Amino acid sequence: MIWFLVPLAILILAWLWPLLWYAAVQGRVECAIASERRECEAGEGVPVEIDVINRSFIPLPFTQVRVRLPEGLSFHPSVARPDLSVITRVWIKSRARIRVQVYGVRRGPQILSDVSVVGHEGFGLAVRPLASAANAIWLAIRPARRASHAHPPFRTVQGFRAAPRALVEDETSVRGVRPYQYGDPVRHIDWRATARLGDLVVKQFFPTTNRHLLVLLNAQVIEPHWLRHHREAFEALCEQLSAWADGLHRGGAEVLFATNASVSLRQLKSAPDRITPSALRSLLAHAHPYAAFGLEALLLPVLRAPDAYPGELILFSSWESARHAAVLRQLERMGKAVQVVRPKFCAEEGETNGHHDLLHRA
């Protein structure tokens, strides 16, 4: 009779043990994620720490941490790999820390919050959810660096006629040297200074004139501005704007920047203000492809007080309404040098202007 009760007791214990174990750890397991970085370059690794905290008096012999990344992040620098599963154990009143590398795939703000913890009592009789991430971390991916050799046109007023001409650096006036950057011409390398300093440096020249430019980034693609967005066009504009800003800064130009794009964790750049290329790339990392207000809010201040703004206006835009086009023509009649930069998409035959493609989609 006793030998008959022993298997029965084992079966009852095997049935009760997972229930008792889960009742002891339920609500006493926490999960938190943290990262020291808030911005990174595309393809750059960002360390992320995941802490699994056991506040119960029962150990966690089998704990599986599942991480699901948003579309713009990956666990591999060049291959889309959004899922990760890590198995560990957590003892009584202790924690387990998991360190992973997260890579930025696409420009823009990304939210990492989809982290869950599951586990069982050690025999695998019943796998139960234990906790999920109690917080979220924001990671902003800066636009990809791309060399730009384009020189925006500069117009000088000769009497009542505006004569366009290219503004280039004066290679007879050397201001100094600086570290080599991707895209710098080879002829500007100072080989003597490179041999003396041990690092590759290039010459800095005085520009032929002091340039002040007003740069506007338009995220509006339809009227009204909140009805629709176009992510591909906005991403292309951000990359072009970042490359142009680096080229203008190397030429000694001062840039006043404003945009109607929605920006997370930052103040809206609705009023033109001076900005450096690094600050501009940081701002674009937090920008969404959604218009917070219409383009007319950026153009009307320039139309009302033209003397308060530079004579050159560069508009990075993929769409303007008839009212916006009329304002731009009026600014040209007032003596402003207006240039509209369209997004360029990569096609099989090379880069193409995406203006007509956007009109068909919108």
Coordinates of C-alpha atoms in Angstrom, one line a residue:
M1 CA 0.0 0.0 0.0
I2 CA 2.9 2.4 0.8
W3 CA 4.6 1.7 -2.5
F4 CA 1.4 2.7 -4.2
L5 CA 1.2 6.1 -2.4
V6 CA 4.8 7.1 -3.3
P7 CA 4.2 7.5 -7.1
L8 CA 0.9 9.2 -6.3
A9 CA 2.7 11.7 -4.0
I10 CA 5.3 12.3 -6.6
L11 CA 2.6 13.1 -9.2
I12 CA 0.8 15.4 -6.8
L13 CA 4.1 17.2 -5.9
A14 CA 5.0 17.6 -9.6
W15 CA 1.6 19.1 -10.2
L16 CA 1.7 21.5 -7.2
W17 CA 5.4 22.5 -7.4
P18 CA 5.1 24.8 -10.5
L19 CA 2.0 26.4 -9.0
L20 CA 3.7 27.0 -5.6
W21 CA 6.9 28.3 -7.3
Y22 CA 5.0 30.7 -9.5
A23 CA 2.9 32.0 -6.6
A24 CA 6.1 32.7 -4.6
V25 CA 7.8 34.7 -7.4
Q26 CA 4.8 36.3 -9.0
G27 CA 5.1 40.1 -8.7
R28 CA 8.6 39.9 -7.2
V29 CA 10.6 39.9 -10.4
E30 CA 11.5 43.2 -12.1
C31 CA 13.1 44.1 -15.4
A32 CA 14.9 47.4 -16.2
I33 CA 16.9 48.6 -19.2
A34 CA 19.4 51.4 -19.3
S35 CA 21.9 52.9 -21.7
E36 CA 24.5 55.7 -21.3
R37 CA 24.1 56.8 -24.9
R38 CA 21.2 58.8 -26.3
E39 CA 22.5 59.4 -29.9
C40 CA 24.7 57.4 -32.2
E41 CA 25.7 57.2 -35.9
A42 CA 24.2 54.7 -38.3
G43 CA 26.0 51.4 -37.8
E44 CA 27.5 52.4 -34.5
G45 CA 27.1 50.1 -31.6
V46 CA 25.4 51.3 -28.4
P47 CA 25.7 49.3 -25.2
V48 CA 22.4 48.5 -23.5
E49 CA 22.1 46.9 -20.1
I50 CA 19.2 44.7 -19.1
D51 CA 18.8 44.0 -15.3
V52 CA 16.6 41.1 -14.1
I53 CA 16.0 41.6 -10.3
N54 CA 14.7 38.8 -8.1
R55 CA 13.1 40.1 -4.9
S56 CA 11.6 36.8 -3.8
F57 CA 13.0 34.1 -1.5
I58 CA 12.8 31.5 -4.3
P59 CA 15.6 31.2 -6.9
L60 CA 15.0 31.5 -10.6
P61 CA 16.9 28.5 -12.1
F62 CA 15.7 29.2 -15.7
T63 CA 15.1 32.7 -16.9
Q64 CA 14.8 33.7 -20.5
V65 CA 15.0 37.4 -21.5
R66 CA 13.4 38.2 -24.9
V67 CA 14.1 41.5 -26.6
R68 CA 12.3 42.8 -29.6
L69 CA 13.8 45.9 -31.2
P70 CA 11.9 48.6 -33.2
E71 CA 12.4 48.8 -37.0
G72 CA 15.3 51.2 -36.9
L73 CA 17.5 49.2 -34.6
S74 CA 19.3 45.8 -35.0
F75 CA 21.6 43.5 -33.0
H76 CA 23.9 43.4 -36.1
P77 CA 25.6 46.4 -37.7
S78 CA 24.8 45.4 -41.3
V79 CA 22.0 42.8 -41.1
A80 CA 18.5 43.3 -39.8
R81 CA 18.3 41.2 -36.6
P82 CA 15.6 42.6 -34.3
D83 CA 15.1 39.6 -32.0
L84 CA 17.4 38.4 -29.2
S85 CA 16.9 35.7 -26.6
V86 CA 19.2 35.2 -23.6
I87 CA 19.0 32.4 -21.0
T88 CA 20.3 33.0 -17.5
R89 CA 19.6 32.2 -13.8
V90 CA 18.9 34.6 -10.9
W91 CA 19.5 33.5 -7.3
I92 CA 17.6 34.6 -4.1
K93 CA 17.5 38.4 -3.6
S94 CA 19.9 39.1 -6.4
R95 CA 20.0 40.3 -9.9
A96 CA 21.4 39.3 -13.3
R97 CA 22.8 41.9 -15.7
I98 CA 22.9 41.3 -19.4
R99 CA 24.9 43.6 -21.7
V100 CA 24.1 43.7 -25.4
Q101 CA 25.1 45.9 -28.4
V102 CA 22.4 47.7 -30.3
Y103 CA 23.1 49.2 -33.7
G104 CA 21.3 52.0 -35.5
V105 CA 19.9 51.0 -38.9
R106 CA 17.7 54.0 -39.9
R107 CA 17.9 57.7 -39.0
G108 CA 15.5 59.0 -36.4
P109 CA 14.3 58.5 -32.8
Q110 CA 13.8 54.9 -31.7
I111 CA 12.1 53.6 -28.5
L112 CA 13.4 50.4 -27.0
S113 CA 10.8 49.0 -24.5
D114 CA 9.7 45.5 -25.8
V115 CA 11.6 43.4 -23.2
S116 CA 10.0 40.5 -21.5
V117 CA 11.1 37.8 -19.0
V118 CA 9.8 34.3 -18.8
G119 CA 10.9 31.3 -16.7
H120 CA 10.1 28.1 -15.1
E121 CA 10.9 26.3 -11.8
G122 CA 13.9 24.3 -13.2
F123 CA 12.1 21.2 -14.6
G124 CA 10.3 22.9 -17.5
L125 CA 6.9 21.8 -16.3
A126 CA 5.3 25.2 -16.9
V127 CA 6.9 28.3 -18.5
R128 CA 5.3 31.4 -17.1
P129 CA 5.7 35.2 -17.8
L130 CA 7.6 36.8 -14.9
A131 CA 8.1 40.5 -15.8
S132 CA 8.4 43.0 -18.6
A133 CA 10.5 46.2 -19.0
A134 CA 9.4 48.8 -16.5
N135 CA 11.0 51.6 -18.4
A136 CA 11.9 52.6 -22.0
I137 CA 15.1 54.1 -23.5
W138 CA 15.3 56.6 -26.4
L139 CA 18.0 56.2 -29.0
A140 CA 18.3 58.8 -31.7
I141 CA 20.2 57.8 -34.9
R142 CA 22.0 60.6 -36.8
P143 CA 21.8 60.9 -40.6
A144 CA 24.4 58.8 -42.4
R145 CA 27.5 60.8 -43.4
R146 CA 27.7 61.4 -47.1
A147 CA 30.2 63.6 -48.9
S148 CA 28.7 66.5 -50.9
H149 CA 30.7 68.5 -53.4
A150 CA 27.7 70.7 -54.4
H151 CA 28.1 74.4 -54.1
P152 CA 24.8 76.3 -53.7
P153 CA 24.6 79.3 -56.1
F154 CA 25.3 82.8 -54.9
R155 CA 23.8 85.8 -56.5
T156 CA 25.3 89.3 -56.5
V157 CA 23.1 92.2 -57.4
Q158 CA 24.5 94.3 -60.2
G159 CA 22.2 97.3 -60.5
F160 CA 18.8 95.9 -60.8
R161 CA 19.9 92.5 -62.2
A162 CA 20.9 89.5 -60.1
A163 CA 23.9 87.7 -61.6
P164 CA 24.3 84.1 -60.4
R165 CA 27.8 82.9 -59.8
A166 CA 29.4 80.0 -57.9
L167 CA 31.0 80.8 -54.5
V168 CA 34.2 78.8 -53.9
E169 CA 37.0 78.9 -51.4
D170 CA 40.0 81.2 -52.1
E171 CA 42.9 78.7 -52.2
T172 CA 45.5 81.5 -52.0
S173 CA 44.5 82.4 -48.4
V174 CA 45.2 79.7 -45.9
R175 CA 43.6 80.0 -42.5
G176 CA 45.2 77.0 -40.9
V177 CA 44.9 73.2 -40.8
R178 CA 42.3 70.8 -39.4
P179 CA 41.9 67.0 -39.2
Y180 CA 41.0 65.3 -42.4
Q181 CA 37.3 64.5 -42.9
Y182 CA 35.6 62.2 -45.3
G183 CA 35.0 64.0 -48.6
D184 CA 37.8 66.5 -48.4
P185 CA 39.7 67.0 -51.7
V186 CA 43.1 65.3 -51.9
R187 CA 44.7 68.5 -53.2
H188 CA 43.9 70.2 -49.9
I189 CA 46.0 67.8 -47.8
D190 CA 48.9 69.6 -46.1
W191 CA 51.6 66.9 -46.4
R192 CA 54.2 68.8 -44.4
A193 CA 51.9 69.3 -41.5
T194 CA 50.8 65.7 -41.8
A195 CA 54.4 64.5 -41.5
R196 CA 55.1 66.8 -38.6
L197 CA 51.9 66.0 -36.6
G198 CA 51.6 62.4 -37.5
D199 CA 47.9 62.7 -38.4
L200 CA 46.3 63.4 -41.8
V201 CA 45.4 67.1 -41.9
V202 CA 44.0 69.4 -44.6
K203 CA 44.3 73.1 -45.2
Q204 CA 41.6 75.6 -44.2
F205 CA 41.0 78.5 -46.5
F206 CA 39.4 81.9 -46.2
P207 CA 36.2 82.1 -48.3
T208 CA 35.9 84.7 -51.0
T209 CA 33.2 86.4 -49.0
N210 CA 31.4 85.9 -45.8
R211 CA 28.2 83.9 -46.5
H212 CA 25.1 83.9 -44.4
L213 CA 22.4 81.4 -45.5
L214 CA 18.9 80.6 -44.3
V215 CA 18.2 76.9 -44.5
L216 CA 14.6 75.6 -44.1
L217 CA 13.6 71.9 -43.9
N218 CA 10.0 71.2 -45.0
A219 CA 8.2 68.0 -43.8
Q220 CA 4.8 68.9 -45.2
V221 CA 3.7 66.8 -48.2
I222 CA 0.0 67.6 -48.5
E223 CA -2.6 70.2 -47.5
P224 CA -3.5 70.1 -44.6
H225 CA -0.1 69.4 -43.2
W226 CA -1.3 66.8 -40.7
L227 CA -3.1 64.6 -43.2
R228 CA -0.2 62.6 -44.6
H229 CA 3.5 62.1 -44.5
H230 CA 6.2 60.7 -46.7
R231 CA 9.0 59.0 -44.8
E232 CA 11.3 58.1 -47.8
A233 CA 11.4 61.7 -49.0
F234 CA 12.1 63.1 -45.6
E235 CA 14.9 60.6 -45.0
A236 CA 16.5 61.6 -48.3
L237 CA 16.2 65.3 -47.4
C238 CA 17.8 64.8 -44.0
E239 CA 20.8 63.0 -45.6
Q240 CA 21.2 65.8 -48.2
L241 CA 20.9 68.5 -45.6
S242 CA 23.5 67.0 -43.4
A243 CA 26.0 66.7 -46.3
W244 CA 25.3 70.2 -47.4
A245 CA 25.8 71.6 -43.9
D246 CA 29.2 70.0 -43.6
G247 CA 30.2 71.4 -47.0
L248 CA 29.0 74.9 -46.1
H249 CA 30.7 74.8 -42.8
R250 CA 34.0 73.9 -44.4
G251 CA 33.5 76.9 -46.7
G252 CA 33.2 79.2 -43.8
A253 CA 29.4 80.0 -44.1
E254 CA 27.1 80.7 -41.3
V255 CA 23.8 78.8 -41.4
L256 CA 20.4 79.9 -39.9
F257 CA 18.2 76.8 -39.7
A258 CA 14.5 76.3 -39.1
T259 CA 12.1 73.4 -39.7
N260 CA 8.4 72.5 -39.3
A261 CA 9.2 68.8 -38.6
S262 CA 8.1 67.4 -35.3
V263 CA 11.1 66.9 -33.0
S264 CA 11.0 64.5 -30.0
L265 CA 12.6 65.5 -26.7
R266 CA 13.7 68.8 -28.2
Q267 CA 12.2 72.3 -28.7
L268 CA 10.7 72.9 -32.1
K269 CA 13.1 74.8 -34.5
S270 CA 10.3 77.1 -35.8
A271 CA 12.4 80.3 -35.5
P272 CA 15.6 80.5 -37.6
D273 CA 18.7 80.4 -35.4
R274 CA 22.4 79.8 -36.0
I275 CA 23.4 76.2 -35.9
T276 CA 26.6 74.1 -36.4
P277 CA 26.7 70.9 -38.5
S278 CA 27.1 68.7 -35.4
A279 CA 24.1 70.4 -33.7
L280 CA 22.1 70.1 -36.9
R281 CA 22.9 66.4 -37.2
S282 CA 21.9 65.9 -33.5
L283 CA 18.6 67.8 -34.2
L284 CA 17.9 65.7 -37.3
A285 CA 18.4 62.5 -35.2
H286 CA 15.3 63.5 -33.1
A287 CA 13.2 64.7 -36.1
H288 CA 10.1 62.8 -37.2
P289 CA 8.8 62.8 -40.8
Y290 CA 5.6 64.6 -39.7
A291 CA 4.9 68.3 -40.1
A292 CA 4.0 70.0 -36.8
F293 CA 2.7 73.0 -38.8
G294 CA 2.5 74.3 -42.4
L295 CA 5.4 75.6 -44.4
E296 CA 3.8 79.1 -44.5
A297 CA 4.8 79.5 -40.8
L298 CA 8.5 79.4 -41.9
L299 CA 8.1 81.6 -45.0
L300 CA 5.9 84.4 -43.7
P301 CA 8.4 85.8 -41.2
V302 CA 11.0 86.1 -44.0
L303 CA 8.4 87.8 -46.2
R304 CA 7.4 90.3 -43.6
A305 CA 10.9 91.2 -42.4
P306 CA 13.3 90.3 -45.3
D307 CA 16.1 92.5 -44.0
A308 CA 16.3 90.5 -40.8
Y309 CA 17.3 87.3 -42.6
P310 CA 20.2 86.4 -45.0
G311 CA 19.9 87.1 -48.7
E312 CA 20.2 83.4 -49.6
L313 CA 17.4 80.9 -48.8
I314 CA 17.8 77.2 -49.4
L315 CA 14.6 75.2 -49.0
F316 CA 14.8 71.4 -48.6
S317 CA 11.4 70.3 -49.6
S318 CA 9.6 67.7 -51.6
W319 CA 6.2 69.5 -52.0
E320 CA 4.9 73.0 -51.9
S321 CA 1.4 74.3 -52.5
A322 CA 0.4 77.0 -54.9
R323 CA 0.4 79.5 -52.0
H324 CA 3.9 78.5 -51.0
A325 CA 5.2 78.8 -54.5
A326 CA 3.7 82.3 -54.7
V327 CA 5.6 83.3 -51.5
L328 CA 8.8 81.9 -52.9
R329 CA 8.4 83.9 -56.1
Q330 CA 7.7 87.1 -54.1
L331 CA 10.9 86.5 -52.1
E332 CA 12.8 86.3 -55.3
R333 CA 11.4 89.6 -56.5
M334 CA 12.5 91.1 -53.2
G335 CA 16.1 90.1 -54.0
K336 CA 16.4 86.8 -52.1
A337 CA 18.3 84.0 -53.8
V338 CA 15.9 81.1 -53.4
Q339 CA 16.9 77.6 -54.2
V340 CA 14.7 74.5 -53.6
V341 CA 16.5 71.2 -53.1
R342 CA 14.4 68.1 -53.9
P343 CA 15.0 64.6 -52.4
K344 CA 17.1 62.2 -54.4
F345 CA 16.2 58.5 -54.2
C346 CA 18.6 55.7 -55.2
A347 CA 17.3 53.9 -58.2
E348 CA 18.8 51.2 -60.5
E349 CA 20.0 53.9 -62.9
G350 CA 21.4 56.1 -60.2
E351 CA 20.0 59.0 -58.1
T352 CA 16.7 60.4 -59.2
N353 CA 14.7 63.4 -58.2
G354 CA 11.7 62.1 -56.2
H355 CA 9.4 65.1 -56.8
H356 CA 7.2 63.5 -59.4
D357 CA 7.2 60.2 -57.5
L358 CA 5.9 62.0 -54.4
L359 CA 3.2 63.7 -56.3
H360 CA 1.9 60.4 -57.6
R361 CA 1.9 58.9 -54.0
A362 CA 0.3 61.9 -52.4

